Coordinates of C-alpha atoms and ligand atoms in Angstrom, one line a residue:
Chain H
X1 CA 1.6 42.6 -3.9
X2 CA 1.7 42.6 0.3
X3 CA 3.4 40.7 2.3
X4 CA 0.6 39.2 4.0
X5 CA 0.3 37.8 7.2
X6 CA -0.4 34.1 8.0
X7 CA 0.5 33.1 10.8
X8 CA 2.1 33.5 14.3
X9 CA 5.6 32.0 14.0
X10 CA 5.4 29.6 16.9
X11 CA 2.2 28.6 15.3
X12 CA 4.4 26.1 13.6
X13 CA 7.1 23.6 15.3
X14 CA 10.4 23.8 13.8
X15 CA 10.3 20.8 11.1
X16 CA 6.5 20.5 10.8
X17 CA 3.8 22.0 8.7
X18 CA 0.5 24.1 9.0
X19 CA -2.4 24.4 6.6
X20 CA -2.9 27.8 5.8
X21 CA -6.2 29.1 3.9
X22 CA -6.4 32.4 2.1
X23 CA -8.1 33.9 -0.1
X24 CA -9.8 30.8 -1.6
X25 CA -6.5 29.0 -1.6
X26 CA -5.2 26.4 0.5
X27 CA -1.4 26.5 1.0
X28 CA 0.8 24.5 3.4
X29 CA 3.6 26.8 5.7
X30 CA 6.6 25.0 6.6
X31 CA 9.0 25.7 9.7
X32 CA 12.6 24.2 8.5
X33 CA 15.0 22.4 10.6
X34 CA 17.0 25.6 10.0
X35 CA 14.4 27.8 11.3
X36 CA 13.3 29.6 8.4
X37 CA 9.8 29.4 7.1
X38 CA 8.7 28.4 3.4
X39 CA 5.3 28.1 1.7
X40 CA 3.9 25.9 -1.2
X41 CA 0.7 25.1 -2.6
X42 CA -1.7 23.5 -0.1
X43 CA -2.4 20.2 -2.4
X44 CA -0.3 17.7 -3.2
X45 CA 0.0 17.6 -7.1
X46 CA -0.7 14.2 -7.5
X47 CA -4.4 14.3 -6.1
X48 CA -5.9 16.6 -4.3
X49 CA -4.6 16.1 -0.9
X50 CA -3.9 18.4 1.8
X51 CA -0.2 18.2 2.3
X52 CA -0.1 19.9 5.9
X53 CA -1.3 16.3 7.1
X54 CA 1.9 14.7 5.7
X55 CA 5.2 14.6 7.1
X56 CA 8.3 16.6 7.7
X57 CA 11.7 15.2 7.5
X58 CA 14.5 17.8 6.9
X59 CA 13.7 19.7 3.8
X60 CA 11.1 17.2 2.6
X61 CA 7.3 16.9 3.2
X62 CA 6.1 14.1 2.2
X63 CA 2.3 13.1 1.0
X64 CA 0.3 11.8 3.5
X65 CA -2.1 9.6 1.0
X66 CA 0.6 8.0 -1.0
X67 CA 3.5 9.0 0.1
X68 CA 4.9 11.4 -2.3
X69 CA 7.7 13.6 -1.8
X70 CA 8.8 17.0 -2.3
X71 CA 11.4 19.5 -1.6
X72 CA 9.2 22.3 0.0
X73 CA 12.3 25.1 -0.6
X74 CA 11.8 24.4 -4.2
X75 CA 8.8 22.5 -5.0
X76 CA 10.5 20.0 -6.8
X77 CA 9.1 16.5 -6.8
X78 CA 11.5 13.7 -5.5
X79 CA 9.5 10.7 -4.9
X80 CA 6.9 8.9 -7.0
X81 CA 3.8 8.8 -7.4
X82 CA 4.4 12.6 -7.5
X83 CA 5.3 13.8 -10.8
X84 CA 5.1 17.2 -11.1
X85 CA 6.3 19.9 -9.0
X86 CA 5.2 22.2 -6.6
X87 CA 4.4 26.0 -6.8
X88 CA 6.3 27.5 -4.1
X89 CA 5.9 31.5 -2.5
X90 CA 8.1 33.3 -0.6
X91 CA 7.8 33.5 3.5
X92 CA 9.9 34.9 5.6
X93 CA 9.5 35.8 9.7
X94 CA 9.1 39.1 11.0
X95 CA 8.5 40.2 15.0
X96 CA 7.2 36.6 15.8
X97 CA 5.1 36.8 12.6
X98 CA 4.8 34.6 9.4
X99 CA 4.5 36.6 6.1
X100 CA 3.9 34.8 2.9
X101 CA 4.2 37.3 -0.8
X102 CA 1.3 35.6 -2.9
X103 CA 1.8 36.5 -6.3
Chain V
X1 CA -19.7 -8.8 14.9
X2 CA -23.0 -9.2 13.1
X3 CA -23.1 -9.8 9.9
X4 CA -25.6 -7.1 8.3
X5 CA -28.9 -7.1 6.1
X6 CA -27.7 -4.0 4.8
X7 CA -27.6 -4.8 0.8
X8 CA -26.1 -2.3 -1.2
X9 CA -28.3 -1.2 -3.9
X10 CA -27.0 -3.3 -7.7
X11 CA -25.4 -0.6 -9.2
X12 CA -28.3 1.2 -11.6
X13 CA -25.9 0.6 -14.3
X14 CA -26.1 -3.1 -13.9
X15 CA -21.9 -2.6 -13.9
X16 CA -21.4 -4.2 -10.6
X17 CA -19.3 -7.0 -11.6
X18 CA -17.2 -5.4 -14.7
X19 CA -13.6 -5.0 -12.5
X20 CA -12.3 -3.4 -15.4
X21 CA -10.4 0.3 -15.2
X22 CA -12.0 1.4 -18.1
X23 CA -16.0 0.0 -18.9
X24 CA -18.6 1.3 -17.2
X25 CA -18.0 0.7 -13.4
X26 CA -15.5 3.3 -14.0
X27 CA -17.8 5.8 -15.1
X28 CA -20.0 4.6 -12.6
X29 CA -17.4 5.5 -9.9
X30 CA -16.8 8.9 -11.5
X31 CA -20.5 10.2 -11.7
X32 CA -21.1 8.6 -8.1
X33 CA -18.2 10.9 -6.5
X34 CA -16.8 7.7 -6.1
X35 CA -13.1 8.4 -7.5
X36 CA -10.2 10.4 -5.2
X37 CA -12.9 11.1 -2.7
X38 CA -12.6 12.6 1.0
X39 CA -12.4 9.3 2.7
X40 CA -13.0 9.0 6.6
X41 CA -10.3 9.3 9.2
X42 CA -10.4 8.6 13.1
X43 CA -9.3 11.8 15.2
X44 CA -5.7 11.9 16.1
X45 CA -3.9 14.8 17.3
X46 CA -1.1 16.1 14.9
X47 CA 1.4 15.6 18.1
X48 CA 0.5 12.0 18.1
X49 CA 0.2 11.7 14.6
X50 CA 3.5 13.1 13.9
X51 CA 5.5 10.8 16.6
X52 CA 3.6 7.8 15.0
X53 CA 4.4 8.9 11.6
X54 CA 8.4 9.1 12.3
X55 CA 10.4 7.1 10.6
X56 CA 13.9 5.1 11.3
X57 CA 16.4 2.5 9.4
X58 CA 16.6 0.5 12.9
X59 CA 13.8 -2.0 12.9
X60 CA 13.7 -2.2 8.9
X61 CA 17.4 -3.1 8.9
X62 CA 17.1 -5.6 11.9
X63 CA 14.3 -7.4 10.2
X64 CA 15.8 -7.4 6.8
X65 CA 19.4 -8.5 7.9
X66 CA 17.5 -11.6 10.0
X67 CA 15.2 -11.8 6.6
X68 CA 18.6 -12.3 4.6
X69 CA 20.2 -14.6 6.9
X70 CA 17.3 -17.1 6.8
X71 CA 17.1 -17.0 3.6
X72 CA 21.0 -18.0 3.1
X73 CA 20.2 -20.5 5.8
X74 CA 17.9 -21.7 4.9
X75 CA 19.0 -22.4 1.3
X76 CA 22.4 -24.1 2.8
X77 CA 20.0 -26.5 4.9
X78 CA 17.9 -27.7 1.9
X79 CA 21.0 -28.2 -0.6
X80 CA 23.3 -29.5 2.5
X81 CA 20.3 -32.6 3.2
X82 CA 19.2 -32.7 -0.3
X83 CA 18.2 -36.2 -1.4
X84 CA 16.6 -36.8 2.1
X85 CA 13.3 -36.1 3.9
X86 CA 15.2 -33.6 6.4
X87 CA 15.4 -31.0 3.4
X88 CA 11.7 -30.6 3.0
X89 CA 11.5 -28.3 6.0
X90 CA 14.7 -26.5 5.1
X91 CA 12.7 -25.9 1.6
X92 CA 8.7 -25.1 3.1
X93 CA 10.3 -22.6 5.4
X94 CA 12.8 -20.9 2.7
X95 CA 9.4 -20.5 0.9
X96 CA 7.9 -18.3 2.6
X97 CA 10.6 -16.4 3.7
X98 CA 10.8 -15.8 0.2
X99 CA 7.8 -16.2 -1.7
X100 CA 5.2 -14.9 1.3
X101 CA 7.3 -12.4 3.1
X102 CA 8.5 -10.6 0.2
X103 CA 4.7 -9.5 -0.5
X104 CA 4.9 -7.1 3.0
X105 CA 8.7 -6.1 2.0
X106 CA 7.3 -5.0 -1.7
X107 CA 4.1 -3.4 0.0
X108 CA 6.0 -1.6 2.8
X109 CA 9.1 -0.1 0.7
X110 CA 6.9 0.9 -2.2
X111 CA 4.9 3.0 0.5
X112 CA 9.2 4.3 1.6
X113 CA 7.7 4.0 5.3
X114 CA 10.0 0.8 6.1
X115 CA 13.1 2.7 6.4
X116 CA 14.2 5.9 6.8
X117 CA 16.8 6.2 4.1
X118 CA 15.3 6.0 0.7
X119 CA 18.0 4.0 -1.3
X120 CA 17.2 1.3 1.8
X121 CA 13.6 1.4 0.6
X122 CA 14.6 0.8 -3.5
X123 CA 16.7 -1.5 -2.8
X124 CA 14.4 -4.0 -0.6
X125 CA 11.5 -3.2 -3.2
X126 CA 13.1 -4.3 -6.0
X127 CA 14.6 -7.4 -4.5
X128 CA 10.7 -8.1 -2.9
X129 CA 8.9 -7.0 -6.6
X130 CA 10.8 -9.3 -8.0
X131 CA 10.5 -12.3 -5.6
X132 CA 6.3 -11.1 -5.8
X133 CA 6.8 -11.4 -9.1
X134 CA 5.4 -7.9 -9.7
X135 CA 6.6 -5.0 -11.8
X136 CA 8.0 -2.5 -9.9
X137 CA 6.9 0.0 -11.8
X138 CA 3.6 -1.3 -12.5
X139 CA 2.7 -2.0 -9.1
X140 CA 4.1 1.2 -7.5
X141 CA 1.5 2.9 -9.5
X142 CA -1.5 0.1 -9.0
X143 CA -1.0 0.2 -5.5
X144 CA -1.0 4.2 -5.3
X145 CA -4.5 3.6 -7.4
X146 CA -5.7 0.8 -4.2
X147 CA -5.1 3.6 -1.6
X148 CA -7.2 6.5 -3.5
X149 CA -10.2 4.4 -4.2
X150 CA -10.0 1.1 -2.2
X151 CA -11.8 -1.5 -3.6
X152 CA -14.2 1.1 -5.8
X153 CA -14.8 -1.2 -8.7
X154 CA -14.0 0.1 -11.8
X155 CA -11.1 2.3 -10.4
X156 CA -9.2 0.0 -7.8
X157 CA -6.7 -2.5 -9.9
X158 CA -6.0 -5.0 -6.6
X159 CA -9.2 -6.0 -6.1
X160 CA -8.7 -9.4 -5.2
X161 CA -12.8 -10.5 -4.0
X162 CA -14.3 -10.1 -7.2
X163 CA -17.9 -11.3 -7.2
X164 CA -19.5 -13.3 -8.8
X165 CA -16.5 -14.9 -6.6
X166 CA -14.8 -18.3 -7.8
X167 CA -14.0 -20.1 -4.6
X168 CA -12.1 -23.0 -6.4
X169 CA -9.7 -20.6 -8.0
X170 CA -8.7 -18.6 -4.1
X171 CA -8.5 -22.1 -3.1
X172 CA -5.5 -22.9 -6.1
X173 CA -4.3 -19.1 -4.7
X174 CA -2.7 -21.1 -1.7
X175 CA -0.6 -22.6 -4.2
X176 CA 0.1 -19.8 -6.4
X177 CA 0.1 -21.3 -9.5
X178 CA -2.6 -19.4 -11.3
X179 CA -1.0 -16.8 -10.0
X180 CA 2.0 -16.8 -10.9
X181 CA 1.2 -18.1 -14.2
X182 CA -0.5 -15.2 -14.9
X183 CA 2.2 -12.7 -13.3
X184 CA 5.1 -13.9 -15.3
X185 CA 2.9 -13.7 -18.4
X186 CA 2.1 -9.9 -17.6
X187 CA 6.0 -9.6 -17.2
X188 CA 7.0 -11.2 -20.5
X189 CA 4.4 -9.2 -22.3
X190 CA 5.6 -6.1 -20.4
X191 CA 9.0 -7.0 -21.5
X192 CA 8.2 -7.7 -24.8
X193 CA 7.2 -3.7 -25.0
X194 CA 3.3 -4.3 -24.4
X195 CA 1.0 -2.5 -21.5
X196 CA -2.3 -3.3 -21.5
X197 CA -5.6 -0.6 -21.6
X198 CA -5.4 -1.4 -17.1
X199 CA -1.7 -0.3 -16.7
X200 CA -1.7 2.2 -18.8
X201 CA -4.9 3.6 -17.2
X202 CA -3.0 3.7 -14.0
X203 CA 0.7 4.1 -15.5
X204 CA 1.4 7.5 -16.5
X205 CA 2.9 7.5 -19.6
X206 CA 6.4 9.1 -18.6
X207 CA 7.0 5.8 -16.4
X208 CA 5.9 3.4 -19.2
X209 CA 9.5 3.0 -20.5
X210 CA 10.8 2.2 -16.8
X211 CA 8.2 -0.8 -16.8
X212 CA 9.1 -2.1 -20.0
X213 CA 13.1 -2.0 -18.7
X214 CA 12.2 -3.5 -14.9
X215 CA 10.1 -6.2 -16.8
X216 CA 12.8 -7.2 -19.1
X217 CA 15.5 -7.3 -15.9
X218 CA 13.2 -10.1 -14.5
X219 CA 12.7 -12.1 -17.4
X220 CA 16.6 -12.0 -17.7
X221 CA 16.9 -13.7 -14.4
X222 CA 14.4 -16.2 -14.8
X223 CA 16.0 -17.0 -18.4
X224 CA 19.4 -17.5 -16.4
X225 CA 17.7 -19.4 -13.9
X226 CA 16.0 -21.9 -16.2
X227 CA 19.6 -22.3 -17.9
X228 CA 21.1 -23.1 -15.1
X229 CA 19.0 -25.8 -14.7
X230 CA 19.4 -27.0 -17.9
X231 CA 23.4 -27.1 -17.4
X232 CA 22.8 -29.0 -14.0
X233 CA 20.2 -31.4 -16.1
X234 CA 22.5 -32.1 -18.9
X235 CA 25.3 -32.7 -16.7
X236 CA 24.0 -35.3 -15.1
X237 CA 22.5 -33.7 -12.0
X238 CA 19.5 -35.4 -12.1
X239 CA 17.0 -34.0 -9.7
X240 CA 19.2 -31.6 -8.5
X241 CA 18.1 -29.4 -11.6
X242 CA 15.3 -28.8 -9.8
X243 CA 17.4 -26.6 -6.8
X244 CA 17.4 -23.7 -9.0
X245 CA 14.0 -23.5 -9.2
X246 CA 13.3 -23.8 -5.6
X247 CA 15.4 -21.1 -5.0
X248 CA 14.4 -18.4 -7.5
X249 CA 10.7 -17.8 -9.0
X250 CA 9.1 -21.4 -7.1
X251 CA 8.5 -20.0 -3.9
X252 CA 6.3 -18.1 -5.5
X253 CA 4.1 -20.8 -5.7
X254 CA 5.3 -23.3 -3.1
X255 CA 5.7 -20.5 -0.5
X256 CA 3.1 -18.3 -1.4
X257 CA 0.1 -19.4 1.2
X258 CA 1.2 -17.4 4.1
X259 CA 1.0 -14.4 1.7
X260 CA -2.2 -15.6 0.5
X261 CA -4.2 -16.5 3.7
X262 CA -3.3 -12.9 4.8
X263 CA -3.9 -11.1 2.2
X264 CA -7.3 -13.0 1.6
X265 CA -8.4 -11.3 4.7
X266 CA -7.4 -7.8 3.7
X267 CA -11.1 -7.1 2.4
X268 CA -12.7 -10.2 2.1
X269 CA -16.8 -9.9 2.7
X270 CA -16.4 -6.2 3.3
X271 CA -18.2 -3.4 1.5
X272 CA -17.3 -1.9 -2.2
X273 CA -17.9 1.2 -3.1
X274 CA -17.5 3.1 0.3
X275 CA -15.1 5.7 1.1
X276 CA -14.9 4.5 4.6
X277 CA -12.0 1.9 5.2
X278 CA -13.5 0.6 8.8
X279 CA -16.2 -0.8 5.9
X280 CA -13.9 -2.2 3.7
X281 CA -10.6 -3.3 5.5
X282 CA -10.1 -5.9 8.2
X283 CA -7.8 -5.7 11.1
X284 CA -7.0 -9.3 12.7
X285 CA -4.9 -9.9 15.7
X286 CA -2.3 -12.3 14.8
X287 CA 0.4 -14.3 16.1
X288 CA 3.6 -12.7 16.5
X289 CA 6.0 -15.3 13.7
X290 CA 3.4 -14.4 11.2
X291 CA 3.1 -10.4 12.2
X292 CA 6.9 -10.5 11.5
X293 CA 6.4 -11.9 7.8
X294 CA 3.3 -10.1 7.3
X295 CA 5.2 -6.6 8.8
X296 CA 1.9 -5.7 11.0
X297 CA -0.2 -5.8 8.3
X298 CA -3.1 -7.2 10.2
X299 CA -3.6 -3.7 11.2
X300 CA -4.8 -3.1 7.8
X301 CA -8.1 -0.5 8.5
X302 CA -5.3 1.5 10.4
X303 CA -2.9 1.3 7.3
X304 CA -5.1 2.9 5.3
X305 CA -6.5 5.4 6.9
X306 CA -2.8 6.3 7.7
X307 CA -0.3 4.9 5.7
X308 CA 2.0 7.2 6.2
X309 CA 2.5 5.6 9.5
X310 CA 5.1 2.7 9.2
X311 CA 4.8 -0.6 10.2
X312 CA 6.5 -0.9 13.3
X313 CA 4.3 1.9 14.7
X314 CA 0.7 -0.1 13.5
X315 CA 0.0 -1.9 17.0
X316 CA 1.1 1.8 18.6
X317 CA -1.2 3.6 16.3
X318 CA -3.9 1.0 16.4
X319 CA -3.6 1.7 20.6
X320 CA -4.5 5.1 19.5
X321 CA -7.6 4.9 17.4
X322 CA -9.2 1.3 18.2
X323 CA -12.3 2.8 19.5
X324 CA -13.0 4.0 16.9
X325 CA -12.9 1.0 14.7
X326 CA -14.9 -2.3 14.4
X327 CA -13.6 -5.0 16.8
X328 CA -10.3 -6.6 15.5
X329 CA -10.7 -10.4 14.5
X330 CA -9.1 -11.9 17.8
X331 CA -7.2 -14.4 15.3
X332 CA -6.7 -15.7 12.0
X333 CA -8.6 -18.7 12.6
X334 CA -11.8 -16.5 14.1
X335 CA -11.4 -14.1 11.2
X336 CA -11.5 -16.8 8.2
X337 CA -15.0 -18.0 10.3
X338 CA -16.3 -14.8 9.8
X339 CA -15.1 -13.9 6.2
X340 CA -16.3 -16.9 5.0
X341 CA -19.9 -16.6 6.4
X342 CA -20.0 -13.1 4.3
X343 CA -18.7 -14.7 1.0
X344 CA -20.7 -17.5 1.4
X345 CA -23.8 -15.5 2.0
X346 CA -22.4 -13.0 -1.0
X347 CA -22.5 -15.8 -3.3
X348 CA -26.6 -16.2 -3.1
X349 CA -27.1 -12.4 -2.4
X350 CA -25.1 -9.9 -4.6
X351 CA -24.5 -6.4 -3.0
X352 CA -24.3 -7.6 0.6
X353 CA -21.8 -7.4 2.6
X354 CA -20.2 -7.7 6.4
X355 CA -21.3 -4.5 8.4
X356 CA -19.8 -4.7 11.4
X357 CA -20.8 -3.5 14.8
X358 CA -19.1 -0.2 16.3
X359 CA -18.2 -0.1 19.8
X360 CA -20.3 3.0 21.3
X361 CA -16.7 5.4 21.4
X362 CA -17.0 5.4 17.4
X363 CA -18.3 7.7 15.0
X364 CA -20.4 6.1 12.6
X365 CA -19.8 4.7 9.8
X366 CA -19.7 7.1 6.9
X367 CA -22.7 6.5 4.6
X368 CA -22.6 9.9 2.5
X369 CA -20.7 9.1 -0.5
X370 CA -20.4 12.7 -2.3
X371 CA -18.1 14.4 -0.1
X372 CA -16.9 17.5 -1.4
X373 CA -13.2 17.0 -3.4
X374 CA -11.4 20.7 -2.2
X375 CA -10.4 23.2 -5.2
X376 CA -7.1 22.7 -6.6
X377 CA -4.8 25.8 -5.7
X378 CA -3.2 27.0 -9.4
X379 CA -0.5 29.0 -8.7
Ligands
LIG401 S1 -1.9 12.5 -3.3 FE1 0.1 13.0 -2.8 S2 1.3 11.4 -3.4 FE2 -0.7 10.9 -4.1

């Protein structure tokens, strides 16, 4: 599979989020406090809720309907109600541009 | 604010007054698109959103260390003058520092908003469940359930108006006894390893066993708080076995009405069934003593529409989106009027409810109910 292209880097402040729909798919790109960019599943696994609405704080997003957290570098769920973890997708940054490998 | 003709239709399923999670209201709410629907937001940009949304320890901490220190204070002034009328303030006020504040503590921390750190938010929530007199488990989960389908009936657990409505029993909720009554029987049968067909419809089974433990943990201090009294009583104390009541588990009851009168007004007269909150939520302007125990939950349409938006950022966010939204109550006093015309008027006409006017800046109120639920992504 392509890398493919999502986004314009600067698209995205550096600890925030963007919604990003390919393909049928809704995903959610993050810009870290580091300045690397990840990618995870649009929705938040509790209930379908788009997480690019919610917050960033470090290397958490966190659900904007009830508050849920995860760790968007791994998907893993940290705060309840979330339960179950979520899928993440490499991204990386390349000449100003935001390429995400969708399996 | 005119009150409107606007009846919702009886549900066709004749269901409209089964509160249950799991008769027919809730398949009701499910075939109606009723259940995790796209509910209405006002337009904020992301900028301001995100600034609103920011959190921080300081104003969490500042309020809970003064929440603390009245509490010891105010414990030391009703034991110091016990055995004379200049206690009985010492003991009103400790009530509702306790038994009324710990309701917006519980609500806020369970939500993690109130403070940055998140040990700061466990901690405070456990201390406030337990003054509440709620599982924490239970309620983290119930109160998840209010914010996807607020006040559906059939799906929402903290429905508090339920129709037909029994005004003589929210009268008795000013005292709390009912209430708490009925709480401390949900947590000894919780502790005794039971969850009824509601919480279990709400609890996923994984966090089951963490309810059971939390439940048992509060029965264990009300057990050791009843024994002290008993040691105080059969030591001659007298009436003095009565201070360990008033300072754990009886605010509950004698402290409770601040609590009560607020939370009263949360959705009281409003719509059901709408996925709209400016239908079904009430924002009141309040005085600032009882803002501070209620932690700027007054703003409550704003809340939940946002609430990832923390308390100390309501009046800020509520600057942001109140044309948008129905007229704020301008008081407590003005808010009860109004209310209780609705109920009154819901008592002889089932289905109605308070539609209030939009200023001409609004969008209108969201009347289509089916709005689409987006595809899940599976990786
Ligand atoms: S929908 Fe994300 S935490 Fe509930």
């Amino acid at each position: 599979m392509p890398w493919i292209d999502a986004c314009a880097a600067d698209d995205i402040e550096e600890e925030d989020v963007l919604r990003w729909d390919h393909a049928g798919r809704t995903y959610a790109l993050y810009h870290g406090i580091d300045g690397a960019f990840f990618c995870t599943d649009g929705l938040c696994t509790h209930e379908q809720v788009h997480l690019a609405d919610g917050l960033v704080m470090d290397y958490v997003i966190e659900c904007p309907k009830h508050n849920g957290q995860f760790d968007y570098r791994t998907g893993k769920a940290l705060r309840a109600p979330v339960c179950d973890n979520l899928a993440t997708y490499p991204a990386k940054e390349e000449d100003g541009r935001v390429l995400v490998l969708i399996e | 604010m005119t009150p409107s003709s606007d009846a919702r239709p009886e549900s066709p399923t004749g269901a409209a007054h089964d509160y249950s999670l799991t008769g027919p209201s809730s398949r009701h709410a499910v075939e109606a698109g009723l259940v995790a629907a796209e509910w209405y937001h006002s337009d904020v940009p992301r900028k301001v959103m995100k600034q609103l949304m920011q959190r921080s320890d300081g104003p969490a901490i500042r309020d809970t260390l003064l929440w603390v220190a009245l509490h010891i204070a105010l414990a030391v002034g009703g034991i110091y003058f016990w055995g004379s009328w200049l206690a009985a303030p010492f003991w009103l006020a400790y009530g509702v520092i306790y038994g009324s504040a710990c309701d917006s503590r519980w609500h806020e921390c369970g939500h993690g908003t109130a403070f940055r750190t998140r040990w700061m938010n466990d901690v405070v929530y456990h201390i406030a469940s337990f003054q509440v007199m709620r599982n924490p488990v239970n309620w983290r989960w119930s109160h998840a359930r209010h914010h996807t389908d607020t006040i559906i009936v059939g799906r929402d657990p903290e429905i508090v108006w339920m129709h037909p409505i029994k005004l003589g029993l929210k009268a008795l909720a000013y005292v709390g006894i009912v209430d708490a009554w009925q709480s401390l029987k949900t947590l000894i049968r919780n502790a005794g390893g039971t969850l009824s067909d509601d919480e279990k419809d709400y609890i996923p089974e994984s966090e089951r066993p963490r309810a059971i433990f939390w439940a048992r943990i509060h029965v264990a201090i009300y057990a050791l708080t009843a024994l002290c009294a008993l040691v105080i009583l059969l030591s001659g104390g007298g009436w003095k076995a009565v201070i360990p009541f008033l300072l754990i588990g009886g605010p509950r009851i004698y402290g409770c009405w601040h609590m009560v009168m607020m939370g009263l007004l949360q959705h009281g007269g409003l719509a059901e069934d709408v996925l709209d909150h400016r239908l079904n939520s009430r924002t009141v302007y309040i005085n600032p003593i009882s803002r501070w125990i209620y932690w700027n939950m007054n703003y409550h349409v704003e809340h939940h529409m946002f609430p990832m938006v923390p308390y100390h950022a309501l009046p800020a966010l509520h600057a942001v989106i109140k044309d948008d939204l129905p007229k704020p109550d301008p008081s407590i006093w003005a808010a009860y009027k109004d209310m209780m015309q609705a109920i009154m008027r819901q008592r002889r006409e089932p289905g109605y409810y308070l539609k209030r006017d939009l200023p001409e800046t609004a969008r209108p109120y969201l009347e289509t109910l089916h709005a689409a639920v987006p595809e899940r992504v599976m990786a």
